[in-house]
mmCIF file of C-alpha atoms in Angstrom:
data_model
loop_
_atom_site.group_PDB
_atom_site.id
_atom_site.type_symbol
_atom_site.label_atom_id
_atom_site.label_comp_id
_atom_site.label_asym_id
_atom_site.label_seq_id
_atom_site.Cartn_x
_atom_site.Cartn_y
_atom_site.Cartn_z
ATOM 1 C CA CYS F 23 14.947 6.907 12.891
ATOM 2 C CA PHE F 24 13.955 5.435 9.547
ATOM 3 C CA ILE F 25 12.781 7.455 6.568
ATOM 4 C CA ASP F 26 11.235 6.468 3.243
ATOM 5 C CA LYS F 27 13.939 7.653 0.811
ATOM 6 C CA ASP F 28 11.487 8.632 -1.958
ATOM 7 C CA ARG F 29 8.855 10.325 0.164
ATOM 8 C CA GLY F 30 10.891 11.808 3.032
ATOM 9 C CA VAL F 31 8.446 10.497 5.658
ATOM 10 C CA SER F 32 8.596 7.717 8.245
ATOM 11 C CA VAL F 33 8.522 4.195 6.832
ATOM 12 C CA ILE F 34 5.047 2.656 6.644
ATOM 13 C CA ASN F 35 5.908 -0.869 7.847
ATOM 14 C CA THR F 36 7.122 -2.575 10.957
ATOM 15 C CA LEU F 37 10.886 -2.940 10.612
ATOM 16 C CA GLU F 38 12.918 -5.969 11.550
ATOM 17 C CA ILE F 39 16.387 -5.052 12.729
ATOM 18 C CA MET F 40 19.036 -7.684 13.216
ATOM 19 C CA VAL F 41 22.043 -6.498 15.204
ATOM 20 C CA VAL F 42 25.022 -8.623 14.202
ATOM 21 C CA LYS F 43 27.883 -8.984 16.678
ATOM 22 C CA GLU F 44 31.084 -10.894 16.112
ATOM 23 C CA ASN F 45 31.108 -14.396 17.614
ATOM 24 C CA GLU F 46 27.522 -14.008 18.894
ATOM 25 C CA SER F 47 24.066 -14.913 17.699
ATOM 26 C CA PRO F 48 22.254 -11.980 16.075
ATOM 27 C CA LEU F 49 19.779 -9.961 18.147
ATOM 28 C CA MET F 50 16.353 -9.333 16.573
ATOM 29 C CA TYR F 51 14.229 -6.242 17.159
ATOM 30 C CA LYS F 52 10.862 -5.166 15.734
ATOM 31 C CA ILE F 53 10.247 -1.439 15.367
ATOM 32 C CA LYS F 54 6.742 -0.093 14.706
ATOM 33 C CA PRO F 55 6.157 2.468 11.925
ATOM 34 C CA GLY F 56 7.237 5.946 13.004
ATOM 35 C CA GLU F 57 9.322 4.704 15.940
ATOM 36 C CA CYS F 58 13.070 5.171 16.271
ATOM 37 C CA PHE F 59 15.538 2.441 17.213
ATOM 38 C CA TYR F 60 17.969 3.000 20.055
ATOM 39 C CA TYR F 61 20.753 0.567 20.822
ATOM 40 C CA SER F 62 23.420 1.137 23.435
ATOM 41 C CA THR F 63 26.689 -0.727 23.267
ATOM 42 C CA LYS F 64 30.283 -0.354 24.324
ATOM 43 C CA ASP F 65 31.421 -1.808 21.000
ATOM 44 C CA LYS F 66 33.251 0.487 18.598
ATOM 45 C CA ASN F 67 31.324 -0.800 15.565
ATOM 46 C CA LEU F 68 27.688 -1.600 14.924
ATOM 47 C CA LYS F 69 26.387 -3.820 12.133
ATOM 48 C CA MET F 70 22.642 -4.022 11.441
ATOM 49 C CA ARG F 71 20.488 -5.698 8.810
ATOM 50 C CA ILE F 72 17.218 -3.855 8.322
ATOM 51 C CA SER F 73 14.213 -5.281 6.493
ATOM 52 C CA ALA F 74 10.557 -4.358 5.965
ATOM 53 C CA PRO F 75 7.883 -5.712 3.599
ATOM 54 C CA PHE F 76 7.797 -2.701 1.229
ATOM 55 C CA TYR F 77 11.464 -1.692 1.314
ATOM 56 C CA GLU F 78 14.729 -3.012 -0.057
ATOM 57 C CA PRO F 79 16.798 -4.761 2.627
ATOM 58 C CA LEU F 80 19.628 -2.621 3.968
ATOM 59 C CA GLU F 81 22.839 -3.482 5.766
ATOM 60 C CA VAL F 82 24.280 -0.699 7.915
ATOM 61 C CA ASN F 83 27.825 -0.673 9.300
ATOM 62 C CA ARG F 84 28.742 2.173 11.651
ATOM 63 C CA ASN F 85 31.939 3.158 13.397
ATOM 64 C CA LEU F 86 30.534 4.447 16.691
ATOM 65 C CA GLU F 87 33.611 6.366 17.824
ATOM 66 C CA ASN F 88 32.605 9.541 15.967
ATOM 67 C CA ALA F 89 28.955 8.734 15.262
ATOM 68 C CA PRO F 90 26.161 11.167 16.180
ATOM 69 C CA GLU F 91 23.786 10.252 19.030
ATOM 70 C CA GLU F 92 20.920 9.941 16.552
ATOM 71 C CA GLU F 93 20.663 9.700 12.775
ATOM 72 C CA LYS F 94 18.059 9.239 10.075
ATOM 73 C CA ILE F 95 18.516 6.125 7.976
ATOM 74 C CA GLU F 96 16.844 6.146 4.563
ATOM 75 C CA LEU F 97 15.207 2.985 3.261
ATOM 76 C CA LYS F 98 14.611 2.607 -0.468
ATOM 77 C CA PRO F 99 11.022 1.619 -1.273
ATOM 78 C CA ASP F 100 10.447 -1.460 -3.404
ATOM 79 C CA ASP F 101 8.087 -0.017 -6.011
ATOM 80 C CA TYR F 102 6.686 -3.368 -7.164
ATOM 81 C CA LYS F 103 5.787 -4.418 -3.643
ATOM 82 C CA MET F 104 4.266 -1.010 -2.924
ATOM 83 C CA ALA F 105 2.212 -1.231 -6.123
ATOM 84 C CA VAL F 106 0.846 -4.686 -5.289
ATOM 85 C CA TYR F 107 -0.093 -3.480 -1.813
ATOM 86 C CA TYR F 108 -1.705 -0.309 -3.175
ATOM 87 C CA PHE F 109 -3.755 -2.196 -5.752
ATOM 88 C CA SER F 110 -4.714 -4.791 -3.136
ATOM 89 C CA ILE F 111 -6.227 -2.237 -0.748
ATOM 90 C CA LYS F 112 -7.329 0.391 -3.295
ATOM 91 C CA ASP F 113 -10.951 1.366 -2.810
ATOM 92 C CA ILE F 114 -13.053 0.477 -5.841
ATOM 93 C CA LYS F 115 -16.213 2.294 -4.862
ATOM 94 C CA GLY F 116 -17.226 4.274 -7.917
ATOM 95 C CA GLY F 117 -20.307 6.274 -8.718
ATOM 96 C CA ASN F 118 -22.506 3.945 -10.734
ATOM 97 C CA PRO F 119 -22.311 0.150 -11.181
ATOM 98 C CA ASP F 120 -20.633 0.474 -14.610
ATOM 99 C CA GLU F 121 -17.811 2.567 -13.102
ATOM 100 C CA GLN F 122 -17.371 0.004 -10.313
ATOM 101 C CA VAL F 123 -17.072 -2.850 -12.827
ATOM 102 C CA ALA F 124 -14.503 -0.842 -14.821
ATOM 103 C CA LEU F 125 -12.488 -0.131 -11.647
ATOM 104 C CA ILE F 126 -12.532 -3.815 -10.659
ATOM 105 C CA LYS F 127 -11.333 -4.827 -14.141
ATOM 106 C CA GLN F 128 -8.560 -2.207 -14.007
ATOM 107 C CA LYS F 129 -7.452 -3.342 -10.546
ATOM 108 C CA ARG F 130 -7.493 -7.029 -11.603
ATOM 109 C CA GLY F 131 -5.392 -6.215 -14.684
ATOM 110 C CA GLN F 132 -2.815 -4.305 -12.661
ATOM 111 C CA LEU F 133 -2.460 -7.114 -10.107
ATOM 112 C CA GLU F 134 -2.350 -9.696 -12.923
ATOM 113 C CA ASN F 135 0.689 -7.895 -14.398
ATOM 114 C CA LEU F 136 2.545 -7.483 -11.098
ATOM 115 C CA ILE F 137 2.113 -10.983 -9.629
ATOM 116 C CA SER F 138 3.832 -14.056 -11.079
ATOM 117 C CA ASN F 139 1.567 -16.880 -12.271
ATOM 118 C CA ASN F 140 3.477 -19.228 -9.948
ATOM 119 C CA ALA F 141 3.338 -16.949 -6.900
ATOM 120 C CA ILE F 142 3.063 -18.602 -3.508
ATOM 121 C CA ILE F 143 0.506 -16.687 -1.462
ATOM 122 C CA TYR F 144 -0.365 -17.340 2.180
ATOM 123 C CA GLN F 145 -3.081 -15.826 4.327
ATOM 124 C CA VAL F 146 -2.232 -16.068 8.025
ATOM 125 C CA TYR F 147 -5.018 -16.338 10.597
ATOM 126 C CA ASP F 148 -4.542 -15.400 14.233
ATOM 127 C CA ASN F 149 -6.769 -17.705 16.188
ATOM 128 C CA ASN F 150 -6.430 -20.403 18.837
ATOM 129 C CA THR F 151 -4.933 -22.894 16.382
ATOM 130 C CA TYR F 152 -2.862 -20.409 14.322
ATOM 131 C CA GLY F 153 -4.111 -21.112 10.835
ATOM 132 C CA ILE F 154 -2.548 -20.487 7.456
ATOM 133 C CA GLU F 155 -4.133 -20.897 4.028
ATOM 134 C CA ARG F 156 -2.427 -21.045 0.656
ATOM 135 C CA LEU F 157 -4.060 -19.146 -2.177
ATOM 136 C CA ASP F 158 -3.234 -19.173 -5.850
ATOM 137 C CA LYS F 159 -2.834 -15.949 -7.805
ATOM 138 C CA GLN F 160 -6.439 -15.870 -9.035
ATOM 139 C CA LYS F 161 -7.907 -16.509 -5.564
ATOM 140 C CA TYR F 162 -5.784 -13.684 -4.133
ATOM 141 C CA ILE F 163 -6.798 -11.282 -6.905
ATOM 142 C CA THR F 164 -10.463 -12.226 -6.414
ATOM 143 C CA LEU F 165 -10.126 -11.723 -2.647
ATOM 144 C CA VAL F 166 -8.640 -8.239 -2.992
ATOM 145 C CA THR F 167 -10.959 -7.138 -5.814
ATOM 146 C CA THR F 168 -14.145 -8.129 -4.003
ATOM 147 C CA PRO F 169 -15.510 -4.927 -2.441
ATOM 148 C CA THR F 170 -15.321 -5.363 1.346
ATOM 149 C CA THR F 171 -14.360 -3.184 4.291
ATOM 150 C CA SER F 172 -11.938 -5.825 5.635
ATOM 151 C CA LEU F 173 -9.376 -4.855 2.944
ATOM 152 C CA LYS F 174 -8.653 -1.725 4.984
ATOM 153 C CA ASN F 175 -7.177 -4.140 7.547
ATOM 154 C CA LEU F 176 -4.953 -5.993 5.054
ATOM 155 C CA ASN F 177 -1.489 -6.270 6.536
ATOM 156 C CA VAL F 178 1.325 -7.554 4.333
ATOM 157 C CA ILE F 179 3.779 -9.546 6.448
ATOM 158 C CA GLU F 180 6.238 -10.381 3.685
ATOM 159 C CA MET F 181 6.550 -10.001 -0.074
ATOM 160 C CA LYS F 182 9.300 -11.288 -2.376
ATOM 161 C CA LYS F 183 9.982 -10.700 -6.056
ATOM 162 C CA ASP F 184 12.094 -12.404 -8.709
ATOM 163 C CA ILE F 185 14.879 -10.804 -10.744
ATOM 164 C CA LYS F 186 12.338 -9.656 -13.359
ATOM 165 C CA GLY F 187 10.395 -7.768 -10.698
ATOM 166 C CA LYS F 188 7.360 -10.074 -10.573
ATOM 167 C CA ILE F 189 5.970 -10.799 -7.114
ATOM 168 C CA VAL F 190 6.599 -14.504 -6.370
ATOM 169 C CA SER F 191 5.593 -14.663 -2.706
ATOM 170 C CA ILE F 192 3.053 -12.851 -0.536
ATOM 171 C CA LYS F 193 2.262 -13.527 3.107
ATOM 172 C CA PHE F 194 -0.564 -11.422 4.510
ATOM 173 C CA LYS F 195 -3.122 -11.188 7.252
ATOM 174 C CA ILE F 196 -6.442 -9.403 7.476
ATOM 175 C CA ALA F 197 -6.553 -8.014 11.001
ATOM 176 C CA THR F 198 -9.780 -8.141 12.952
ATOM 177 C CA THR F 199 -11.247 -4.893 14.244
ATOM 178 C CA ASP F 200 -10.010 -5.781 17.754
ATOM 179 C CA GLU F 201 -6.434 -6.228 16.504
ATOM 180 C CA LYS F 202 -6.481 -2.889 14.662
ATOM 181 C CA ASN F 203 -7.507 -1.025 17.810
ATOM 182 C CA ASN F 204 -4.638 -2.361 19.943
#
C-alpha cells in the first residue's frame, strides 16, 4: 500500500506503477487512491517505478526472497505541486464582497508566485473528439480564481517543475458530474 510520507495517510492521487523486468517491456498499472498494489511473480527481484501528480517519483527495488507479503511504501509529497493544486481548488467564498475580492487577490498572488511565466498548461476535455486546450499562465489563474462549483472537480493529471521549484507544466481536467459519480 502507498502512504503519504508527511501525513501518514493514503496517497491522494492515482498512482502509475511501472514494473520493470529484465529483457522485457515494462508493465504499466494504474492504482486508485487508497488502493493497494499486488503483483505476483516467480522472479527473485522486483523493480518498480512509481509516479503520481503530487508526489516525487520513486524507484523501488526489492529482493523478494525474504520480503514480507505486504508492505507500506511511503511517497514523498511534492510541496510545490500540492500548493498549486490547493490554491487552484481553494474555496474563495468569504462573508462580504470585500472579503471575497481580498481572497481572490491573495489566491492569484500565491499562484502567480508558484507558476513559471513560461508554463505550458493544458486542459483536457473528455468528449467524442477528445479535445485539449492550451492556456497561458494568466488564463489558468483566471480560470481557477473565478468562483465556480466546477473547481471541486478539478483533476490534475500531471504537473512538472523546474530546478528552482517553479511549476513549468500543468495538465488538468475538470470532470463532469457524471464522471465524478462513477
